[in-house]
Amino acid sequence: MTFTFDDEAISGFVGETVATALQRGGHRLLRHAPEDGGARGAFCCMGLCQECLVQVGGRPVESCRLLVSADLTVTSLKRGAQSQ
């Protein structure tokens, strides 16, 4: 199934997390840290560290806890991304 990440179509499997699908697709940078602007991406992959935050429906969501679904629209929290 396909979802959108920063206006790019990303393929994922049923039951797969968005974080896994993004990593497989080469998307490692998901956000910039608000404190120092450092690059952040999936780290613990179990929802504890919040390094993999992305935006879905105007809300921050841990991509490692979000399952891929058809017509899902995900936006990075990178500086200069549309969500900011």
CSV table of C-alpha atoms in Angstrom, one decimal:
chain,number,residue,atom,x,y,z
A,1,MET,CA,0.0,0.0,0.0
A,2,THR,CA,1.1,3.6,-0.6
A,3,PHE,CA,1.2,6.6,1.7
A,4,THR,CA,2.6,10.1,1.2
A,5,PHE,CA,5.6,11.5,3.0
A,6,ASP,CA,6.5,15.2,2.2
A,7,ASP,CA,4.5,14.9,-1.1
A,8,GLU,CA,6.4,11.7,-2.1
A,9,ALA,CA,4.6,8.4,-2.5
A,10,ILE,CA,6.1,5.7,-0.2
A,11,SER,CA,5.3,2.0,-0.4
A,12,GLY,CA,4.7,0.1,2.8
A,13,PHE,CA,3.4,-3.3,3.8
A,14,VAL,CA,0.2,-4.1,5.8
A,15,GLY,CA,1.2,-4.1,9.5
A,16,GLU,CA,4.4,-2.2,9.0
A,17,THR,CA,5.2,1.0,10.8
A,18,VAL,CA,5.7,4.3,9.0
A,19,ALA,CA,9.2,4.5,10.5
A,20,THR,CA,10.2,1.2,9.0
A,21,ALA,CA,8.7,2.0,5.6
A,22,LEU,CA,10.5,5.4,5.6
A,23,GLN,CA,13.9,3.8,6.6
A,24,ARG,CA,13.5,1.2,3.9
A,25,GLY,CA,12.8,4.0,1.4
A,26,GLY,CA,16.0,5.9,2.4
A,27,HIS,CA,14.3,8.6,4.6
A,28,ARG,CA,16.5,8.8,7.7
A,29,LEU,CA,16.0,12.5,8.6
A,30,LEU,CA,12.5,13.0,10.0
A,31,ARG,CA,12.8,16.2,11.9
A,32,HIS,CA,15.2,18.8,13.3
A,33,ALA,CA,15.5,19.1,17.1
A,34,PRO,CA,14.0,22.4,18.3
A,35,GLU,CA,16.9,23.1,20.7
A,36,ASP,CA,19.9,22.8,18.4
A,37,GLY,CA,18.5,22.0,15.0
A,38,GLY,CA,20.2,18.6,15.0
A,39,ALA,CA,19.1,15.9,12.6
A,40,ARG,CA,16.7,13.4,14.2
A,41,GLY,CA,15.2,10.1,13.0
A,42,ALA,CA,14.1,6.7,14.3
A,43,PHE,CA,16.2,5.6,17.2
A,44,CYS,CA,14.5,3.3,19.7
A,45,CYS,CA,11.7,2.2,17.4
A,46,MET,CA,9.4,1.5,20.3
A,47,GLY,CA,7.9,4.9,21.1
A,48,LEU,CA,10.0,5.9,24.0
A,49,CYS,CA,12.5,8.5,22.7
A,50,GLN,CA,10.2,10.5,20.3
A,51,GLU,CA,13.1,11.1,17.9
A,52,CYS,CA,11.0,9.8,15.0
A,53,LEU,CA,8.2,12.4,15.4
A,54,VAL,CA,6.4,13.3,12.2
A,55,GLN,CA,3.2,15.3,11.6
A,56,VAL,CA,-0.1,13.6,10.7
A,57,GLY,CA,-3.4,15.6,10.6
A,58,GLY,CA,-1.7,18.6,12.2
A,59,ARG,CA,-0.5,16.6,15.2
A,60,PRO,CA,3.0,15.2,16.1
A,61,VAL,CA,3.0,11.4,16.0
A,62,GLU,CA,5.8,8.9,16.7
A,63,SER,CA,6.3,7.2,13.3
A,64,CYS,CA,7.4,4.0,15.0
A,65,ARG,CA,3.9,3.6,16.5
A,66,LEU,CA,2.0,4.6,13.4
A,67,LEU,CA,1.0,1.8,11.0
A,68,VAL,CA,1.1,2.3,7.3
A,69,SER,CA,-2.4,2.8,5.8
A,70,ALA,CA,-3.7,3.8,2.4
A,71,ASP,CA,-4.1,7.5,1.8
A,72,LEU,CA,-2.1,8.4,5.0
A,73,THR,CA,-0.4,11.8,4.6
A,74,VAL,CA,2.8,12.2,6.7
A,75,THR,CA,4.9,15.4,6.9
A,76,SER,CA,8.4,15.7,8.3
A,77,LEU,CA,9.2,18.2,11.0
A,78,LYS,CA,12.3,19.4,9.2
A,79,ARG,CA,13.1,23.0,9.0
A,80,GLY,CA,11.7,24.4,5.8
A,81,ALA,CA,9.2,21.6,5.4
A,82,GLN,CA,5.6,22.5,4.6
A,83,SER,CA,4.5,21.8,8.2
A,84,GLN,CA,6.5,24.6,9.6
